[in-house]
Short mmCIF file of C-alpha atoms and ligand atoms in Angstrom, two decimals:
data_model
loop_
_atom_site.label_atom_id
_atom_site.label_comp_id
_atom_site.label_asym_id
_atom_site.label_seq_id
_atom_site.Cartn_x
_atom_site.Cartn_y
_atom_site.Cartn_z
CA MET A 1 121.24 113.85 131.32
CA ILE A 2 122.60 110.52 133.19
CA ARG A 3 120.24 107.70 133.55
CA ALA A 4 120.33 104.87 136.01
CA GLY A 5 122.90 102.16 135.36
CA GLU A 6 125.18 104.72 133.41
CA LEU A 7 128.61 105.38 134.31
CA THR A 8 130.67 108.31 133.68
CA LEU A 9 134.32 109.69 133.36
CA ASN A 10 135.49 112.91 132.98
CA GLY A 11 138.86 114.34 131.59
CA ARG A 12 140.19 117.67 131.22
CA LEU A 13 142.66 118.88 128.26
CA PRO A 14 143.94 122.22 129.79
CA ASP A 15 145.96 123.09 126.27
CA ALA A 16 143.44 121.94 123.67
CA PRO A 17 142.92 124.54 121.06
CA GLY A 18 139.03 125.10 120.22
CA ALA A 19 140.13 123.28 116.71
CA LEU A 20 140.10 119.89 118.60
CA ALA A 21 136.30 120.34 118.77
CA ALA A 22 136.23 120.83 115.16
CA HIS A 23 138.36 117.71 114.26
CA VAL A 24 136.19 115.26 116.38
CA GLY A 25 133.38 116.58 114.43
CA ALA A 26 135.05 116.14 111.09
CA VAL A 27 135.93 112.25 112.12
CA TYR A 28 132.99 111.18 113.65
CA GLY A 29 130.75 113.22 111.51
CA ALA A 30 132.06 111.26 108.56
CA HIS A 31 129.95 108.21 110.12
CA ASP A 32 127.08 110.54 111.19
CA MET A 33 127.90 110.10 114.52
CA ALA A 34 128.83 113.87 115.73
CA GLU A 35 126.21 116.35 116.55
CA SER A 36 127.03 119.98 117.35
CA LEU A 37 126.42 121.64 120.99
CA PRO A 38 125.99 124.92 122.02
CA GLY A 39 128.93 126.83 122.64
CA GLY A 40 131.33 124.99 120.13
CA GLY A 41 131.21 121.54 121.87
CA ILE A 42 130.59 117.85 120.07
CA LEU A 43 128.52 115.37 121.08
CA VAL A 44 129.49 111.90 119.56
CA THR A 45 126.78 108.99 120.38
CA VAL A 46 128.23 105.61 119.69
CA ALA A 47 126.53 102.07 119.85
CA THR A 48 128.32 101.74 123.33
CA GLY A 49 127.75 105.28 124.71
CA ALA A 50 128.18 108.87 124.07
CA ILE A 51 131.32 111.44 124.35
CA SER A 52 131.04 115.21 124.61
CA PHE A 53 133.54 117.47 123.93
CA LEU A 54 133.01 121.00 125.60
CA PRO A 55 135.31 124.12 125.45
CA ALA A 56 136.07 125.04 128.80
CA GLU A 57 137.60 128.25 130.49
CA ALA A 58 140.99 126.55 129.87
CA GLY A 59 141.14 123.81 126.97
CA MET A 60 138.24 121.62 126.72
CA GLU A 61 136.31 118.89 128.91
CA VAL A 62 135.53 115.48 127.89
CA ARG A 63 132.91 113.62 129.44
CA ILE A 64 132.17 109.81 128.41
CA ILE A 65 128.67 107.97 129.68
CA ALA A 66 128.60 104.16 129.21
CA VAL A 67 127.05 101.29 130.27
CA SER A 68 129.80 99.13 131.33
CA GLU A 69 133.51 99.61 132.82
CA ALA A 70 134.26 97.54 129.68
CA ASP A 71 132.71 100.09 127.02
CA LEU A 72 133.92 103.16 129.44
CA PHE A 73 137.56 101.73 128.96
CA VAL A 74 137.13 101.42 125.01
CA LEU A 75 135.72 104.94 124.94
CA ARG A 76 138.67 106.44 126.87
CA GLU A 77 141.11 104.75 124.60
CA ALA A 78 139.62 105.90 121.47
CA VAL A 79 139.23 109.58 122.94
CA SER A 80 143.08 109.19 123.97
CA SER A 81 143.92 107.92 120.63
CA LEU A 82 141.84 110.74 118.59
CA VAL A 83 143.63 113.49 120.78
CA GLU A 84 147.28 111.82 120.45
CA ALA A 85 146.43 112.03 116.71
CA PHE A 86 145.19 115.36 116.74
CA ASP A 87 148.56 116.85 118.57
CA ALA A 88 151.05 114.31 119.86
CA GLY A 89 151.65 116.97 122.87
CA LEU A 90 148.19 116.73 124.30
CA SER A 91 146.92 114.11 126.74
CA VAL A 92 143.53 113.92 128.75
CA ILE A 93 143.72 114.03 132.44
CA TRP A 94 140.97 111.60 133.82
CA ASP A 95 139.38 111.78 136.76
CA ARG A 96 139.39 108.23 137.47
CA PRO A 97 142.98 107.19 136.19
CA LEU A 98 143.51 103.61 135.82
CA VAL A 99 146.10 101.26 138.05
CA GLY A 100 148.54 100.43 135.44
CA GLY A 101 149.72 96.46 135.46
CA ALA A 102 145.96 95.25 135.86
CA TYR A 103 143.76 93.80 132.92
CA PRO A 104 142.08 95.92 130.68
CA PRO A 105 138.13 96.06 132.12
CA ASN A 106 137.30 94.35 128.30
CA PHE A 107 139.52 91.19 129.15
CA ARG A 108 138.68 88.09 130.38
CA ILE A 109 140.65 84.61 130.96
CA ALA A 110 137.99 82.12 129.61
CA GLN A 111 138.14 78.27 130.25
CA VAL A 112 137.17 75.83 127.21
CA VAL A 113 134.30 73.66 128.61
CA ALA A 114 132.92 72.05 126.00
CA LYS A 115 133.17 71.08 122.00
CA SER A 116 130.42 70.26 119.73
CA ARG A 117 129.65 70.12 115.98
CA PRO A 118 126.45 72.61 115.04
CA GLY A 119 126.83 71.56 111.45
CA ALA A 120 129.15 69.86 108.97
CA GLY A 121 132.60 72.04 108.77
CA PHE A 122 132.02 73.95 111.86
CA LEU A 123 133.06 73.34 115.67
CA ARG A 124 131.26 74.82 118.67
CA ILE A 125 133.57 75.94 121.48
CA ARG A 126 131.72 76.86 125.01
CA LEU A 127 133.75 78.88 127.18
CA THR A 128 132.96 80.16 130.61
CA ALA A 129 134.26 83.00 132.53
CA ALA A 130 133.76 85.38 135.30
CA HIS A 131 131.45 88.00 134.86
CA LEU A 132 130.11 88.02 130.95
CA GLY A 133 127.22 90.64 131.18
CA PRO A 134 129.11 93.16 129.31
CA PHE A 135 129.63 90.63 126.32
CA ALA A 136 125.71 89.96 126.26
CA VAL A 137 125.46 93.73 125.15
CA ASN A 138 126.69 96.41 123.05
CA GLY A 139 128.72 94.04 120.37
CA LEU A 140 128.39 90.95 119.16
CA HIS A 141 131.92 89.98 118.59
CA LEU A 142 134.68 89.64 120.55
CA ARG A 143 138.47 88.81 119.77
CA LEU A 144 140.02 85.24 120.66
CA LEU A 145 143.45 85.67 122.01
CA LEU A 146 145.67 82.82 121.52
CA PRO A 147 148.81 82.97 123.33
CA PRO A 148 152.19 81.70 121.29
CA GLU A 149 152.69 77.84 121.57
CA GLY A 150 155.79 76.40 123.75
CA ARG A 151 155.69 80.12 125.87
CA GLY A 152 154.71 80.90 128.78
CA VAL A 153 151.34 83.42 128.24
CA VAL A 154 151.50 87.26 128.67
CA TRP A 155 148.31 88.45 128.66
CA PRO A 156 147.52 92.38 127.97
CA SER A 157 147.51 94.89 130.64
CA VAL A 158 146.63 98.77 131.19
CA SER A 159 149.30 100.87 131.10
CA ASP A 160 149.54 104.01 133.32
CA GLN A 161 147.91 106.13 130.95
CA GLY A 162 144.77 104.03 130.58
CA ARG A 163 145.58 102.19 127.55
CA THR A 164 146.14 98.40 126.83
CA VAL A 165 149.66 97.36 126.14
CA TRP A 166 149.40 94.01 123.87
CA PRO A 167 152.18 91.34 124.70
CA ALA A 168 154.58 92.08 121.67
CA GLY A 169 157.45 89.98 119.86
CA GLU A 170 157.46 86.33 120.53
CA ASP A 171 154.88 86.99 123.15
CA ALA A 172 152.42 88.60 120.58
CA LEU A 173 148.91 86.89 120.89
CA HIS A 174 146.95 85.49 117.95
CA ASN A 175 143.72 87.90 117.79
CA PRO A 176 141.23 86.57 115.57
CA VAL A 177 137.51 88.21 115.81
CA TYR A 178 134.43 85.62 116.41
CA THR A 179 130.89 86.21 117.02
CA ILE A 180 129.51 85.12 120.41
CA ARG A 181 126.77 82.74 118.67
CA SER A 182 124.95 82.46 122.08
CA ILE A 183 125.35 83.74 125.38
CA ASP A 184 124.29 83.11 128.79
CA PRO A 185 125.95 85.63 131.43
CA VAL A 186 124.11 84.38 134.35
CA ALA A 187 125.21 80.85 133.83
CA GLY A 188 128.33 82.03 132.93
CA TRP A 189 129.35 80.88 129.53
CA MET A 190 129.12 81.50 125.83
CA ASP A 191 129.52 79.41 122.61
CA LEU A 192 131.74 80.58 119.67
CA ASP A 193 131.26 78.74 116.42
CA ILE A 194 134.64 78.18 114.58
CA TYR A 195 134.28 77.77 110.74
CA LEU A 196 137.41 75.19 109.97
CA HIS A 197 138.75 76.75 106.56
CA GLY A 198 141.60 74.57 107.07
CA ARG A 199 144.44 77.24 106.78
CA GLY A 200 144.54 79.28 110.10
CA ARG A 201 145.66 79.01 113.56
CA THR A 202 142.44 79.07 115.39
CA CYS A 203 141.15 75.90 113.13
CA HIS A 204 143.79 74.01 114.31
CA TRP A 205 143.21 75.14 117.88
CA ALA A 206 139.59 74.48 117.76
CA GLU A 207 140.24 71.07 116.57
CA GLU A 208 142.90 70.37 119.35
CA VAL A 209 141.74 72.01 122.23
CA ALA A 210 140.21 69.88 124.86
CA PRO A 211 137.94 71.11 127.84
CA GLY A 212 140.02 72.70 130.85
CA ALA A 213 141.90 74.48 128.26
CA ILE A 214 142.65 78.45 128.93
CA VAL A 215 142.01 81.31 126.44
CA GLY A 216 141.80 85.07 126.42
CA ILE A 217 138.65 86.94 125.20
CA VAL A 218 138.46 90.77 124.58
CA GLY A 219 135.24 92.41 123.51
CA PRO A 220 132.58 92.86 123.06
CA GLY A 221 132.95 95.09 119.58
CA GLY A 222 132.53 95.04 116.32
CA GLY A 223 128.70 95.79 115.58
CA ASP A 224 125.64 95.29 117.58
CA MET A 225 122.17 93.40 117.01
CA LEU A 226 120.82 94.19 113.63
CA ARG A 227 117.53 95.94 114.12
CA ALA A 228 115.12 96.61 111.12
CA GLY A 229 111.85 95.94 110.18
CA HIS A 230 113.00 94.62 106.86
CA MET A 231 116.32 93.04 106.66
CA VAL A 232 118.65 91.56 103.86
CA LEU A 233 121.44 89.61 105.14
CA ALA A 234 124.12 87.84 103.11
CA GLY A 235 127.52 86.46 104.20
CA ASP A 236 129.61 82.92 103.84
CA GLU A 237 130.51 80.87 106.55
CA THR A 238 132.50 83.09 108.79
CA ALA A 239 129.27 85.39 108.93
CA LEU A 240 126.81 82.26 109.58
CA PRO A 241 126.99 82.92 113.30
CA ALA A 242 126.13 86.10 113.32
CA ILE A 243 123.60 86.02 110.77
CA ALA A 244 121.85 83.02 112.68
CA ARG A 245 122.06 85.26 116.06
CA ILE A 246 120.37 88.23 114.29
CA LEU A 247 117.52 86.18 112.92
CA GLU A 248 117.09 84.23 116.10
CA ALA A 249 116.78 87.49 118.03
CA ALA A 250 114.63 89.27 115.37
CA PRO A 251 111.00 90.20 116.57
CA GLN A 252 108.65 87.63 115.07
CA ASP A 253 107.14 90.39 112.88
CA ALA A 254 110.39 90.98 110.84
CA LYS A 255 110.17 90.82 107.23
CA GLY A 256 113.21 90.39 104.86
CA GLU A 257 115.89 87.90 103.00
CA ALA A 258 118.64 85.94 104.06
CA MET A 259 121.50 83.91 102.04
CA ILE A 260 124.16 82.12 103.41
CA LEU A 261 126.95 80.84 101.42
CA VAL A 262 128.63 77.42 102.12
CA SER A 263 129.89 74.36 100.32
CA GLY A 264 127.09 72.36 100.01
CA LEU A 265 123.92 71.05 101.44
CA GLU A 266 125.81 69.31 104.23
CA HIS A 267 126.94 72.59 105.14
CA GLN A 268 123.52 73.97 106.17
CA GLN A 269 122.42 74.62 109.61
CA GLU A 270 119.01 74.16 111.54
CA ILE A 271 118.25 78.29 112.41
CA ALA A 272 115.42 79.34 113.62
CA ILE A 273 114.01 82.48 111.96
CA PRO A 274 110.43 84.64 111.82
CA PRO A 275 107.81 83.51 109.35
CA GLY A 276 108.40 86.67 107.51
CA ILE A 277 112.16 86.12 106.46
CA CYS A 278 112.85 83.95 103.47
CA LEU A 279 116.74 81.98 104.58
CA ARG A 280 118.17 80.57 100.96
CA TRP A 281 121.46 78.50 101.23
CA LEU A 282 123.67 79.05 98.30
CA HIS A 283 126.35 76.54 97.22
CA ARG A 284 129.40 77.32 96.10
CA GLY A 285 129.95 73.87 94.98
CA LYS A 286 127.05 74.36 92.42
CA GLY A 287 128.76 77.90 91.46
CA GLU A 288 126.56 80.08 93.33
CA THR A 289 127.90 83.44 94.80
CA LEU A 290 126.59 86.05 97.31
CA GLU A 291 127.08 88.91 94.52
CA ALA A 292 124.60 87.26 92.08
CA ALA A 293 121.93 86.28 94.60
CA LEU A 294 122.11 89.74 95.76
CA ARG A 295 120.90 91.32 92.40
CA ASP A 296 117.86 89.11 92.75
CA ILE A 297 116.37 90.39 96.06
CA ALA A 298 113.36 92.25 96.30
CA MET A 299 114.20 95.63 96.97
CA PRO A 300 112.19 96.84 100.24
CA ALA A 301 110.56 99.80 100.22
CA ALA A 302 112.05 102.91 101.62
CA ASP A 303 109.42 103.73 103.98
CA ALA A 304 109.46 99.90 105.38
CA ALA A 305 107.51 99.31 108.69
CA GLY A 306 110.64 99.62 111.28
CA GLY A 307 113.05 100.78 108.74
CA ARG A 308 115.50 98.67 106.04
CA HIS A 309 118.49 97.50 106.25
CA LEU A 310 121.20 95.57 103.84
CA TRP A 311 123.89 93.77 105.96
CA ILE A 312 126.67 91.97 103.88
CA ALA A 313 129.53 90.08 105.60
CA THR A 314 132.05 88.27 103.37
CA GLU A 315 136.01 88.08 102.50
CA ARG A 316 137.49 91.09 102.14
CA THR A 317 138.09 91.72 98.04
CA GLU A 318 134.22 91.08 97.58
CA ALA A 319 133.28 93.28 100.31
CA THR A 320 135.40 96.33 99.45
CA ARG A 321 133.86 95.62 95.41
CA LEU A 322 130.04 95.39 96.83
CA ARG A 323 130.66 98.64 99.41
CA ALA A 324 131.78 100.54 96.21
CA GLU A 325 128.73 98.95 94.24
CA TYR A 326 126.25 99.95 96.57
CA ARG A 327 127.74 103.67 97.22
CA GLU A 328 127.33 103.99 93.66
CA ARG A 329 124.02 102.65 92.92
CA GLY A 330 122.42 104.94 95.71
CA SER A 331 119.49 102.64 95.89
CA TRP A 332 119.82 102.50 99.93
CA GLY A 333 120.10 105.08 101.62
CA ARG A 334 123.15 106.42 103.85
CA GLY A 335 122.80 104.29 107.11
CA GLU A 336 120.92 101.50 105.62
CA VAL A 337 123.82 99.36 104.33
CA THR A 338 126.51 97.58 106.21
CA VAL A 339 129.28 95.78 104.34
CA ALA A 340 132.10 94.40 106.35
CA ALA A 341 134.98 92.18 105.82
CA TYR A 342 134.86 89.29 107.98
CA TRP A 343 138.19 87.54 106.52
CA THR A 344 140.97 88.42 104.47
CA ASP A 345 141.98 85.83 101.53
CA THR A 346 145.69 86.12 101.46
CA ASP A 347 145.99 84.03 97.94
CA VAL A 348 144.69 86.69 95.88
C1 FAD B 401 133.28 91.12 113.03
C2 FAD B 401 133.71 89.00 112.51
C3 FAD B 401 133.27 88.39 113.17
C4 FAD B 401 133.65 86.77 112.77
N1 FAD B 401 132.79 85.79 113.48
C5 FAD B 401 133.25 84.62 112.95
C6 FAD B 401 132.52 83.34 113.45
O1 FAD B 401 131.55 83.74 114.06
N2 FAD B 401 133.17 82.10 112.80
C7 FAD B 401 134.52 82.25 112.33
O2 FAD B 401 134.62 81.16 111.92
N3 FAD B 401 134.92 82.85 111.54
C8 FAD B 401 134.28 84.48 112.04
N4 FAD B 401 135.11 85.69 111.67
C9 FAD B 401 136.23 85.18 110.59
C10 FAD B 401 137.50 85.09 111.00
O3 FAD B 401 137.80 86.09 111.76
C11 FAD B 401 138.49 84.83 110.17
O4 FAD B 401 138.47 83.47 109.36
C12 FAD B 401 139.95 84.68 110.77
O5 FAD B 401 140.90 84.89 109.68
C13 FAD B 401 140.06 83.33 111.27
O6 FAD B 401 141.37 83.25 111.91
P1 FAD B 401 142.61 82.27 111.68
O7 FAD B 401 143.36 81.81 113.21
O8 FAD B 401 141.54 80.98 111.28
O9 FAD B 401 143.38 82.55 110.53
P2 FAD B 401 144.11 83.71 110.05
O10 FAD B 401 145.46 83.30 110.77
O11 FAD B 401 143.50 84.83 109.96
O12 FAD B 401 144.65 83.39 108.47
C14 FAD B 401 145.40 82.26 108.05
C15 FAD B 401 145.09 81.76 106.67
O13 FAD B 401 143.65 81.50 106.42
C16 FAD B 401 143.04 82.12 105.33
N5 FAD B 401 141.43 82.11 105.97
C17 FAD B 401 140.86 83.04 107.00
N6 FAD B 401 139.29 83.20 106.64
C18 FAD B 401 139.20 82.03 106.07
C19 FAD B 401 138.32 81.55 105.74
N7 FAD B 401 136.96 81.54 105.82
N8 FAD B 401 138.30 80.71 104.14
C20 FAD B 401 139.19 80.38 103.91
N9 FAD B 401 140.56 80.70 103.85
C21 FAD B 401 140.84 81.63 105.19
C22 FAD B 401 143.80 83.32 105.59
O14 FAD B 401 143.50 83.96 104.21
C23 FAD B 401 145.12 83.14 105.45
O15 FAD B 401 145.90 82.58 104.35
C24 FAD B 401 134.73 86.59 111.67
C25 FAD B 401 135.38 88.08 111.46
C26 FAD B 401 134.89 89.56 111.82
C27 FAD B 401 135.56 90.71 111.58
#
C-alpha cells in the first residue's frame, strides 16, 4: 500500500527469468532485508524504502517506494546494478526515464559559510545548500566531493540509463564520507565535524577553506539513526560526530554506555546525553583501547525494553577483527550488532 508522501517508480523487465527473484532474495536475504511474496515475488525493505519484484506475464515487474526523489534515485541505481550483475543483457525499462546530463537528485552544490572549532583536533564546517530536506532523514552521512586542485570542476551527472556518471581521470573527485553532525533543512544549513588526523586531503581542505568556497555533497546514506532502548556505542574520533548525534537524539529514557577514543583530555567535547547513558572517554595517550573497554561493558538483557544494540565504528582492521569476534561469540543476536569501518590505515 502506498502512503501519503511516498513516491513510486515502476519498471519492467520483459525478458527476466524467474530465477532473478531468487537471486534478489538471496542477495538481500543475506542481510535479513528480503521476504517472499505470494506468487513468487520478493519484497526488499531497506532504511530508505521498499522494492518489490513481481513475476509478470512477460518477465518481471519492479516497483520502488521511497519518500524522496534522492532515495528513489539511489534505489533505482541499486536495482539496475543488481539486475545487470545477474545478467549483463538485462536492463530495467522505467516508467519515468531520467534526463541524461542533469545532476543526480542526491547531489547538491554547497557553499561553506562558517568555520569553528567544536574541540581540539576538529574543525566544524557549516555548509548551505538548496533543498536539504532529504539530508535530514534516512541516513546520517554524506560524501563530500572535493574537485582536483587547479582544474575546472566537473560534477557528477545522470546518464540516459539513470545511473550516476562520476568524473574520471584528472577530473576525479576526492569523495570521503562524513557525518552530518547537525542540520537545519528549513534554515538551509548543515555542520560537518572534520577530524584533523593530519594525513588527508580533507584535513588540508578544511584548514585552508574560506567562507564562500563551493563544494559538492552527495547523500544521505550509510546508516540511519540508531534507535534502541539500551545502546552501547564505541568509536574513535571519526565516529565522534555520529555518536554525538545519536546520543543527542536519543530519548531521555534511553539506557546504555558510550565510549569514545581520543588522544587525550583536551580532545574531549561537550555532548548532551540522556541521564541513563554513561559516556566514557578513552585516552590513546594512556594506552586505552576500544577493544579493552568493550570487554568491560555490562551486557544488557536480551529482552531490554526497546531492544538492545551494539554499535562500533573504528579503523578497518580493528572493525574486521571486532566483527568476527562478536559473530563468533554469539552473545548479541543477529541484527543487534553494527560494526563499521570508518577509515583505513594505509600504513598497516
Ligand atoms: C559512515 C562514515 C562517517 C564518517 N564520519 C566522519 C566524521 O564525521 N568526521 C571525520 O573526521 N571522519 C569521518 N569519517 C572518516 C573519514 O571518512 C576518513 O577518515 C577519511 O579517510 C578522511 O578522508 P581524508 O581525505 O582525510 O583522508 P584519505 O585521503 O582517505 O586518506 C589519506 C591518509 O590519511 C589516513 N587517515 C584517514 N583517516 C585517518 C584517521 N582517522 N586517523 C589517522 N589517519 C587517517 C589514511 O590511512 C591515509 O594514509 C567517516 C567515515 C565513514 C565511513
